[in-house]
Amino acid sequence: MYNLLKAFYNTLQKEENMTTTKLLILAFAVSLNMVLAQKKAEKDPGFPPLEDRYLGQKLPGLTPELFAAGLVSTEEYVESLYAFTPDMKEFYFSRIGGAYKETTVLVMQYKNNRWSKPSVLSSDLDKYKERFTPGLSELKSIESFKDVPFTGFTASSNGAYYFYFLEGDGSGHMSYSRLINGKYEKLQKMNKEINSGKYIAHPFIAPDESYLMWDAEKEGASTPDIYISFRKPDGSWGAAINMGDKINTAAYEQRPRVTPDGKYLFFWRGDKRFREDGSTYWIGNPYWVDAQIIESLRPVHSAEEPEFPPLADRYFGEQPPGLTHKLFAPKIVSPDGLFEGGSYSPDMKEFYFSRKNGKYKERTFFVIKYENDEWGNEAETDIHYPKFSKDGNTIYRGNKYRDKTDNGWSELKSMGTPFTDKHIMGISFSDNGVSYFDELEFDQSGKPDTVGAISYSRFINGKYGPRQKMGKEINIGTWIAHPHVAPDESYLIWDVRRDDGYGGSDIYISFRAKDGSWLPAMNMGDKINTELHESGAGVSVDGKYLFFSRGQWEVKEDGSENWVGRPYWVDAQVIENLRPSTASTQEDGFTFPLLEGPYMGQKPPGMTAEPFAPGIISKEGWELEGVFAPGMKEFYFTTSHKEPFKPTVIGFRQQNNVWKKYIEFRRKGEIVFSPDGNRLHMAEGYKDRIGDGWSERKSLGPMFDREDWGIMRLTASEKGTYVFDDYKSGDVIRISRIKDGKRQEPVEMEPLVNSGEWTAHPFIAPDESYLIWDSEREGGFGDSDLYISFKQKDGSWGPAINMGEKVNSAYWDAYASVTPDGKYILFNRGMDEENDNVDIYWVDAKIIETLRPN
């Protein structure tokens, strides 16, 4: 133990002197907890009672929380390394900053049914020797590990060691060694699933070796995330799964560790900050979360799973992608880099693809087969764009199919009703035989209808039933095509061109609710979609990756158009990251924390504004325009945590008292509800409520949809009066009333409203008794403030009243709206001078009455 602690101290000193920023935050160390949590006592370790075990802290759920705020985790210091002893009666952690000029290890001990206060670890390290095993010197004495320059390690309960090696430039890898017949084998390098990316560090192996966690900076990322890989039934390691946005953020997440009792996952979250002189410093603390989050990511392996080729060969040796898509262009099928895509057989031992480039003037189809543990040579085939049945005995193309025969494949046959006379481009089958297919109609000239639709047909008593056209959740937009249904029908993916998309056709997804209905379509976001055309998405047979095509139509010299597209792939975890919450229990798992009760489960504020849903809605980055729908059963807000700035609206719905994310769409205009809740205003456009979802965004018409106006927010009263801003005309607010049943031309409001700078974002009370907006004016608190004007008895507007220091701050305060029940005001506040971080705040609406003139 002395040698282990000495190495621990020495390593921390190394951290102090490092010049490489990435290595500084990686904690180039032999962390205590790497070994401590794995060495189980032979007898019952005698843990403290659950209510005391974690320093008496309130237990977290499936959303990470700061650990022991004020006791261990502080704002004044950086706490980075942490560990419980195996009996969970001692807790160690490191601290630096403020009074701690050097990294210092502190300890808390559970004695006499209570935890001691943190105290600096005694320099007499021998007194701690019996707490930990093995020591570093003991490990170094093992023949297989002599002179091995590892950076850190973790050990399983059966004695297998997992090491990581890290260089100053961020390169490195993980290796392992098992105890076989009393001896450790030579180090074995982990597979490419694990050893991809930079700064691969801080592994944690489960005691039974059923999973491995670590942190790494994957391609396209600038900070490390925490990943997990599960061991498969054949003993190999599965895909590296990003542990999702519950754990990983734009900051640094590292050092995952599960407590000795297996109940909670600890990890470190921190970030680099800049001082005014340009120098940098670090902030960071330990976080914890229910270890059930691990089980929610564990894949389900079927006993009937095909015997696929090894993962290293399955995708032609290509380096798998992470959560950022990359081009799929294996040289074996794309020697010239002009590969257009293809499809696998169910056992993933045949790959069918086509070429129309280079020497292939006409589209030519090929197949390549995996035999004798390697991919063979390509050969031309008469099988075009095959869609295989689950058993591999039937292939489908459009509304026809071919059966496998002793000599190959039969001739094309008609699928019969309900597929006859339908022009089908894409068809997909669930495990229970339900077919989902697109269909296009053609006019007399042979041109296709640009709308399209997706339908389904159930397989009943050996026959396909009538065609059932899917609802408006799916069939909205143009060029609706290429459906892909999950084997269990839990989600449907397709491509379509919509107004709220990114440009051309985008890929959308809809998840199935417990009652069998389909939830509103969700654009799969800028991790996949661009201004080009994305289409033809499908998940690989092994469920690991989402493939899709990206391209555009190019005009040839003769005036004809030619499609030029390339295939891309991305980790299928992107699907799970979009899956809405569907449960109110930990067993089912969910994307957002369990929020129950009114107002998203938040404690209402008083007469001083405070953050709304801190850490859940209001967190680092931009969160704008928090609004409840009339009825108070839906909540929407706009967020954009990505570059370039691409704001997205996220909607929650309260069902059985539990709030669940249910919709996400691209934001075009600030969102405000009509008083009856049936229309969502979005600047000069709007969406109407249709059933369980929303229509496409529509225009309010030429009176408002003008090139010379720049409407950001439009709000409506119960009488139909519109009040809106216009940033293109000198930051003014206009009003449009309805008179004798007709919409009146908008006019600028009085100077008492249109004064100052940055006048914008109006909210008119449903009964038109007051108007709230934001503006930067002389005598304000600094940046833009919120102002209110009350309607007078003669119908005119009273003076502009600054809403005061209980609402306004020295920073930017804007975007006010009052909840439909009239009880609270929600608004936005910039958290710094540059508005790099904007949060949603709320305050009791009684403050309005305190400002109303007598």
Short mmCIF file of N, CA and C in Angstrom, two decimals, residues 322-441:
data_model
loop_
_atom_site.label_atom_id
_atom_site.label_comp_id
_atom_site.label_asym_id
_atom_site.label_seq_id
_atom_site.Cartn_x
_atom_site.Cartn_y
_atom_site.Cartn_z
N GLY A 322 -18.13 6.80 -34.35
CA GLY A 322 -18.76 7.05 -33.06
C GLY A 322 -20.11 7.69 -33.29
N LEU A 323 -20.43 8.70 -32.48
CA LEU A 323 -21.71 9.39 -32.60
C LEU A 323 -21.68 10.52 -33.62
N THR A 324 -20.53 10.66 -34.30
CA THR A 324 -20.43 11.59 -35.43
C THR A 324 -20.24 10.75 -36.68
N HIS A 325 -21.10 10.94 -37.67
CA HIS A 325 -21.07 10.08 -38.85
C HIS A 325 -19.77 10.27 -39.63
N LYS A 326 -19.42 9.25 -40.41
CA LYS A 326 -18.25 9.32 -41.27
C LYS A 326 -18.54 8.55 -42.56
N LEU A 327 -17.74 8.83 -43.56
CA LEU A 327 -17.90 8.18 -44.86
C LEU A 327 -17.59 6.69 -44.74
N PHE A 328 -18.42 5.88 -45.38
CA PHE A 328 -18.18 4.43 -45.44
C PHE A 328 -17.72 4.10 -46.84
N ALA A 329 -16.43 3.88 -47.01
CA ALA A 329 -15.88 3.64 -48.35
C ALA A 329 -14.75 2.63 -48.28
N PRO A 330 -15.03 1.37 -47.88
CA PRO A 330 -13.97 0.37 -47.82
C PRO A 330 -13.34 0.14 -49.19
N LYS A 331 -12.01 0.11 -49.23
CA LYS A 331 -11.30 0.02 -50.52
C LYS A 331 -11.60 -1.29 -51.25
N ILE A 332 -11.93 -2.33 -50.52
CA ILE A 332 -12.17 -3.62 -51.18
C ILE A 332 -13.37 -3.56 -52.11
N VAL A 333 -14.34 -2.71 -51.82
CA VAL A 333 -15.49 -2.54 -52.72
C VAL A 333 -15.51 -1.17 -53.37
N SER A 334 -14.59 -0.29 -52.95
CA SER A 334 -14.56 1.06 -53.50
C SER A 334 -13.13 1.50 -53.75
N PRO A 335 -12.42 0.82 -54.64
CA PRO A 335 -11.01 1.15 -54.86
C PRO A 335 -10.78 2.58 -55.35
N ASP A 336 -11.77 3.15 -56.04
CA ASP A 336 -11.63 4.51 -56.55
C ASP A 336 -12.31 5.54 -55.66
N GLY A 337 -12.84 5.09 -54.52
CA GLY A 337 -13.51 6.03 -53.61
C GLY A 337 -14.82 6.54 -54.12
N LEU A 338 -15.44 5.83 -55.06
CA LEU A 338 -16.70 6.28 -55.65
C LEU A 338 -17.86 5.37 -55.30
N PHE A 339 -17.73 4.68 -54.19
CA PHE A 339 -18.74 3.71 -53.74
C PHE A 339 -20.05 4.41 -53.41
N GLU A 340 -21.18 3.82 -53.82
CA GLU A 340 -22.49 4.44 -53.61
C GLU A 340 -23.32 3.77 -52.52
N GLY A 341 -22.85 2.64 -51.99
CA GLY A 341 -23.61 1.98 -50.94
C GLY A 341 -24.00 0.57 -51.32
N GLY A 342 -24.51 -0.16 -50.34
CA GLY A 342 -24.90 -1.54 -50.60
C GLY A 342 -25.67 -2.11 -49.43
N SER A 343 -25.88 -3.44 -49.44
CA SER A 343 -26.64 -4.07 -48.38
C SER A 343 -26.09 -5.47 -48.10
N TYR A 344 -26.22 -5.90 -46.84
CA TYR A 344 -25.73 -7.19 -46.40
C TYR A 344 -26.84 -8.24 -46.43
N SER A 345 -26.42 -9.49 -46.52
CA SER A 345 -27.33 -10.61 -46.26
C SER A 345 -27.53 -10.72 -44.76
N PRO A 346 -28.54 -11.49 -44.29
CA PRO A 346 -28.82 -11.55 -42.85
C PRO A 346 -27.65 -12.06 -42.01
N ASP A 347 -26.78 -12.91 -42.56
CA ASP A 347 -25.64 -13.39 -41.78
C ASP A 347 -24.41 -12.50 -41.97
N MET A 348 -24.55 -11.43 -42.75
CA MET A 348 -23.50 -10.44 -43.01
C MET A 348 -22.28 -11.07 -43.68
N LYS A 349 -22.50 -12.15 -44.42
CA LYS A 349 -21.41 -12.81 -45.13
C LYS A 349 -21.49 -12.60 -46.64
N GLU A 350 -22.49 -11.83 -47.07
CA GLU A 350 -22.59 -11.42 -48.47
C GLU A 350 -22.91 -9.93 -48.48
N PHE A 351 -22.28 -9.22 -49.41
CA PHE A 351 -22.52 -7.79 -49.51
C PHE A 351 -22.79 -7.46 -50.97
N TYR A 352 -23.95 -6.83 -51.21
CA TYR A 352 -24.39 -6.49 -52.56
C TYR A 352 -24.26 -4.98 -52.76
N PHE A 353 -23.69 -4.57 -53.89
CA PHE A 353 -23.50 -3.14 -54.14
C PHE A 353 -23.49 -2.88 -55.64
N SER A 354 -23.50 -1.62 -56.00
CA SER A 354 -23.54 -1.25 -57.41
C SER A 354 -22.52 -0.15 -57.69
N ARG A 355 -22.18 0.00 -58.96
CA ARG A 355 -21.30 1.09 -59.39
C ARG A 355 -21.86 1.69 -60.67
N LYS A 356 -21.72 3.00 -60.75
CA LYS A 356 -21.98 3.69 -62.02
C LYS A 356 -20.99 4.85 -62.07
N ASN A 357 -19.75 4.50 -62.30
CA ASN A 357 -18.68 5.48 -62.32
C ASN A 357 -17.48 4.86 -63.01
N GLY A 358 -16.50 5.69 -63.34
CA GLY A 358 -15.30 5.19 -63.98
C GLY A 358 -15.62 4.44 -65.26
N LYS A 359 -15.18 3.19 -65.34
CA LYS A 359 -15.40 2.42 -66.56
C LYS A 359 -16.82 1.88 -66.67
N TYR A 360 -17.62 2.01 -65.59
CA TYR A 360 -18.98 1.50 -65.60
C TYR A 360 -19.95 2.63 -66.00
N LYS A 361 -20.18 2.74 -67.30
CA LYS A 361 -21.06 3.79 -67.80
C LYS A 361 -22.51 3.52 -67.44
N GLU A 362 -22.88 2.25 -67.39
CA GLU A 362 -24.21 1.86 -66.96
C GLU A 362 -24.09 1.23 -65.56
N ARG A 363 -25.15 1.34 -64.78
CA ARG A 363 -25.08 0.80 -63.43
C ARG A 363 -24.89 -0.71 -63.47
N THR A 364 -23.86 -1.17 -62.74
CA THR A 364 -23.51 -2.58 -62.70
C THR A 364 -23.56 -3.06 -61.27
N PHE A 365 -24.06 -4.28 -61.06
CA PHE A 365 -24.31 -4.79 -59.72
C PHE A 365 -23.32 -5.91 -59.39
N PHE A 366 -22.87 -5.91 -58.12
CA PHE A 366 -21.84 -6.85 -57.69
C PHE A 366 -22.22 -7.48 -56.35
N VAL A 367 -21.56 -8.62 -56.07
CA VAL A 367 -21.66 -9.25 -54.77
C VAL A 367 -20.25 -9.67 -54.36
N ILE A 368 -19.95 -9.57 -53.08
CA ILE A 368 -18.69 -10.04 -52.54
C ILE A 368 -19.02 -10.89 -51.32
N LYS A 369 -18.33 -12.03 -51.14
CA LYS A 369 -18.70 -12.98 -50.10
C LYS A 369 -17.56 -13.20 -49.11
N TYR A 370 -17.96 -13.47 -47.86
CA TYR A 370 -17.00 -13.76 -46.80
C TYR A 370 -16.89 -15.27 -46.66
N GLU A 371 -15.76 -15.81 -47.05
CA GLU A 371 -15.53 -17.25 -47.01
C GLU A 371 -14.11 -17.53 -46.54
N ASN A 372 -13.96 -18.61 -45.77
CA ASN A 372 -12.64 -18.99 -45.26
C ASN A 372 -11.98 -17.84 -44.49
N ASP A 373 -12.80 -17.20 -43.68
CA ASP A 373 -12.34 -16.14 -42.78
C ASP A 373 -11.79 -14.91 -43.50
N GLU A 374 -12.23 -14.68 -44.73
CA GLU A 374 -11.83 -13.45 -45.41
C GLU A 374 -12.82 -13.13 -46.53
N TRP A 375 -12.81 -11.86 -46.92
CA TRP A 375 -13.66 -11.44 -48.02
C TRP A 375 -12.98 -11.82 -49.33
N GLY A 376 -13.75 -12.41 -50.25
CA GLY A 376 -13.22 -12.83 -51.54
C GLY A 376 -13.20 -11.69 -52.54
N ASN A 377 -13.28 -12.06 -53.81
CA ASN A 377 -13.29 -11.08 -54.89
C ASN A 377 -14.72 -10.79 -55.31
N GLU A 378 -14.93 -9.59 -55.76
CA GLU A 378 -16.27 -9.20 -56.22
C GLU A 378 -16.63 -9.95 -57.50
N ALA A 379 -17.93 -10.12 -57.70
CA ALA A 379 -18.43 -10.75 -58.93
C ALA A 379 -19.73 -10.07 -59.31
N GLU A 380 -19.96 -9.95 -60.62
CA GLU A 380 -21.19 -9.33 -61.07
C GLU A 380 -22.37 -10.24 -60.72
N THR A 381 -23.53 -9.64 -60.49
CA THR A 381 -24.72 -10.38 -60.10
C THR A 381 -25.95 -9.77 -60.73
N ASP A 382 -26.99 -10.58 -60.88
CA ASP A 382 -28.25 -10.06 -61.40
C ASP A 382 -29.20 -9.67 -60.28
N ILE A 383 -28.72 -9.69 -59.04
CA ILE A 383 -29.53 -9.27 -57.89
C ILE A 383 -29.33 -7.78 -57.67
N HIS A 384 -30.43 -7.03 -57.75
CA HIS A 384 -30.37 -5.58 -57.67
C HIS A 384 -31.05 -5.08 -56.39
N TYR A 385 -30.35 -4.27 -55.64
CA TYR A 385 -30.91 -3.62 -54.45
C TYR A 385 -31.69 -4.60 -53.56
N PRO A 386 -31.11 -5.68 -53.12
CA PRO A 386 -31.89 -6.69 -52.39
C PRO A 386 -32.27 -6.23 -50.99
N LYS A 387 -33.47 -6.57 -50.60
CA LYS A 387 -33.95 -6.42 -49.23
C LYS A 387 -34.31 -7.82 -48.75
N PHE A 388 -33.52 -8.35 -47.81
CA PHE A 388 -33.65 -9.75 -47.42
C PHE A 388 -34.74 -9.95 -46.36
N SER A 389 -35.36 -11.14 -46.42
CA SER A 389 -36.20 -11.58 -45.31
C SER A 389 -35.28 -11.97 -44.16
N LYS A 390 -35.83 -12.10 -42.97
CA LYS A 390 -35.02 -12.38 -41.79
C LYS A 390 -34.26 -13.70 -41.93
N ASP A 391 -34.89 -14.72 -42.53
CA ASP A 391 -34.23 -16.01 -42.67
C ASP A 391 -33.31 -16.08 -43.88
N GLY A 392 -33.28 -15.02 -44.69
CA GLY A 392 -32.40 -14.97 -45.84
C GLY A 392 -32.86 -15.76 -47.04
N ASN A 393 -34.08 -16.32 -47.00
CA ASN A 393 -34.56 -17.17 -48.08
C ASN A 393 -35.37 -16.42 -49.13
N THR A 394 -35.64 -15.15 -48.89
CA THR A 394 -36.39 -14.34 -49.84
C THR A 394 -35.73 -12.97 -49.95
N ILE A 395 -35.68 -12.45 -51.16
CA ILE A 395 -35.22 -11.08 -51.35
C ILE A 395 -36.32 -10.29 -52.06
N TYR A 396 -36.48 -9.05 -51.64
CA TYR A 396 -37.54 -8.19 -52.16
C TYR A 396 -36.92 -7.04 -52.94
N ARG A 397 -37.62 -6.67 -53.99
CA ARG A 397 -37.23 -5.48 -54.75
C ARG A 397 -38.51 -4.82 -55.24
N GLY A 398 -38.81 -3.66 -54.64
CA GLY A 398 -40.06 -2.99 -54.98
C GLY A 398 -41.24 -3.85 -54.58
N ASN A 399 -42.15 -4.12 -55.54
CA ASN A 399 -43.32 -4.94 -55.24
C ASN A 399 -43.17 -6.37 -55.76
N LYS A 400 -41.92 -6.79 -55.93
CA LYS A 400 -41.64 -8.15 -56.40
C LYS A 400 -40.67 -8.83 -55.45
N TYR A 401 -40.51 -10.15 -55.61
CA TYR A 401 -39.61 -10.89 -54.74
C TYR A 401 -39.03 -12.08 -55.49
N ARG A 402 -37.96 -12.66 -54.92
CA ARG A 402 -37.33 -13.86 -55.44
C ARG A 402 -37.08 -14.80 -54.28
N ASP A 403 -37.31 -16.10 -54.50
CA ASP A 403 -37.05 -17.12 -53.48
C ASP A 403 -35.73 -17.81 -53.75
N LYS A 404 -35.07 -18.23 -52.66
CA LYS A 404 -33.83 -18.98 -52.81
C LYS A 404 -34.16 -20.38 -53.34
N THR A 405 -33.36 -20.85 -54.29
CA THR A 405 -33.53 -22.18 -54.86
C THR A 405 -32.22 -22.96 -54.69
N ASP A 406 -32.24 -24.22 -55.10
CA ASP A 406 -31.02 -25.03 -55.01
C ASP A 406 -29.92 -24.47 -55.91
N ASN A 407 -30.32 -23.77 -56.95
CA ASN A 407 -29.34 -23.27 -57.94
C ASN A 407 -29.13 -21.76 -57.83
N GLY A 408 -29.68 -21.13 -56.83
CA GLY A 408 -29.52 -19.68 -56.71
C GLY A 408 -30.82 -19.02 -56.31
N TRP A 409 -31.37 -18.21 -57.24
CA TRP A 409 -32.59 -17.48 -56.94
C TRP A 409 -33.60 -17.63 -58.07
N SER A 410 -34.86 -17.64 -57.71
CA SER A 410 -35.93 -17.75 -58.69
C SER A 410 -36.04 -16.46 -59.50
N GLU A 411 -36.90 -16.49 -60.50
CA GLU A 411 -37.22 -15.27 -61.24
C GLU A 411 -38.05 -14.36 -60.35
N LEU A 412 -38.12 -13.08 -60.72
CA LEU A 412 -38.93 -12.13 -59.97
C LEU A 412 -40.41 -12.52 -60.04
N LYS A 413 -41.07 -12.46 -58.89
CA LYS A 413 -42.50 -12.75 -58.81
C LYS A 413 -43.22 -11.56 -58.19
N SER A 414 -44.49 -11.42 -58.51
CA SER A 414 -45.29 -10.34 -57.93
C SER A 414 -45.65 -10.68 -56.48
N MET A 415 -45.61 -9.68 -55.62
CA MET A 415 -46.03 -9.88 -54.23
C MET A 415 -47.54 -9.91 -54.09
N GLY A 416 -48.26 -9.56 -55.18
CA GLY A 416 -49.71 -9.58 -55.11
C GLY A 416 -50.26 -8.42 -54.30
N THR A 417 -51.53 -8.50 -53.97
CA THR A 417 -52.16 -7.44 -53.19
C THR A 417 -51.61 -7.47 -51.76
N PRO A 418 -51.46 -6.31 -51.12
CA PRO A 418 -51.85 -4.96 -51.57
C PRO A 418 -50.73 -4.21 -52.26
N PHE A 419 -49.72 -4.94 -52.81
CA PHE A 419 -48.54 -4.28 -53.37
C PHE A 419 -48.63 -4.09 -54.88
N THR A 420 -49.54 -4.81 -55.51
CA THR A 420 -49.68 -4.73 -56.97
C THR A 420 -50.01 -3.29 -57.38
N ASP A 421 -49.41 -2.88 -58.50
CA ASP A 421 -49.67 -1.56 -59.10
C ASP A 421 -49.19 -0.40 -58.22
N LYS A 422 -48.36 -0.70 -57.27
CA LYS A 422 -47.76 0.36 -56.46
C LYS A 422 -46.29 0.50 -56.84
N HIS A 423 -45.85 1.72 -57.07
CA HIS A 423 -44.43 1.94 -57.34
C HIS A 423 -43.71 2.07 -56.01
N ILE A 424 -43.06 0.99 -55.60
CA ILE A 424 -42.41 0.94 -54.29
C ILE A 424 -40.90 1.07 -54.47
N MET A 425 -40.31 2.06 -53.81
CA MET A 425 -38.86 2.21 -53.83
C MET A 425 -38.23 1.50 -52.64
N GLY A 426 -38.85 1.61 -51.48
CA GLY A 426 -38.30 1.02 -50.28
C GLY A 426 -39.33 0.20 -49.53
N ILE A 427 -38.91 -0.96 -49.03
CA ILE A 427 -39.79 -1.80 -48.23
C ILE A 427 -38.98 -2.37 -47.08
N SER A 428 -39.61 -2.52 -45.92
CA SER A 428 -38.92 -2.99 -44.72
C SER A 428 -39.87 -3.89 -43.95
N PHE A 429 -39.32 -4.91 -43.30
CA PHE A 429 -40.13 -5.89 -42.60
C PHE A 429 -39.73 -5.98 -41.14
N SER A 430 -40.72 -6.06 -40.25
CA SER A 430 -40.44 -6.31 -38.84
C SER A 430 -40.28 -7.81 -38.63
N ASP A 431 -39.84 -8.19 -37.44
CA ASP A 431 -39.63 -9.61 -37.15
C ASP A 431 -40.93 -10.42 -37.22
N ASN A 432 -42.06 -9.75 -36.96
CA ASN A 432 -43.32 -10.50 -37.02
C ASN A 432 -44.02 -10.37 -38.36
N GLY A 433 -43.27 -9.91 -39.38
CA GLY A 433 -43.77 -9.94 -40.74
C GLY A 433 -44.52 -8.73 -41.23
N VAL A 434 -44.68 -7.70 -40.41
CA VAL A 434 -45.38 -6.50 -40.87
C VAL A 434 -44.47 -5.76 -41.87
N SER A 435 -45.03 -5.42 -43.02
CA SER A 435 -44.25 -4.72 -44.05
C SER A 435 -44.59 -3.23 -44.03
N TYR A 436 -43.58 -2.41 -44.13
CA TYR A 436 -43.72 -0.95 -44.24
C TYR A 436 -43.11 -0.55 -45.57
N PHE A 437 -43.84 0.20 -46.38
CA PHE A 437 -43.37 0.49 -47.72
C PHE A 437 -43.81 1.88 -48.16
N ASP A 438 -43.02 2.47 -49.06
CA ASP A 438 -43.40 3.76 -49.63
C ASP A 438 -44.12 3.52 -50.94
N GLU A 439 -44.71 4.55 -51.47
CA GLU A 439 -45.40 4.44 -52.75
C GLU A 439 -45.48 5.81 -53.39
N LEU A 440 -45.19 5.85 -54.68
CA LEU A 440 -45.30 7.07 -55.46
C LEU A 440 -46.33 6.87 -56.57
N GLU A 441 -47.07 7.92 -56.84
CA GLU A 441 -48.01 7.91 -57.96
C GLU A 441 -47.36 8.66 -59.13
#
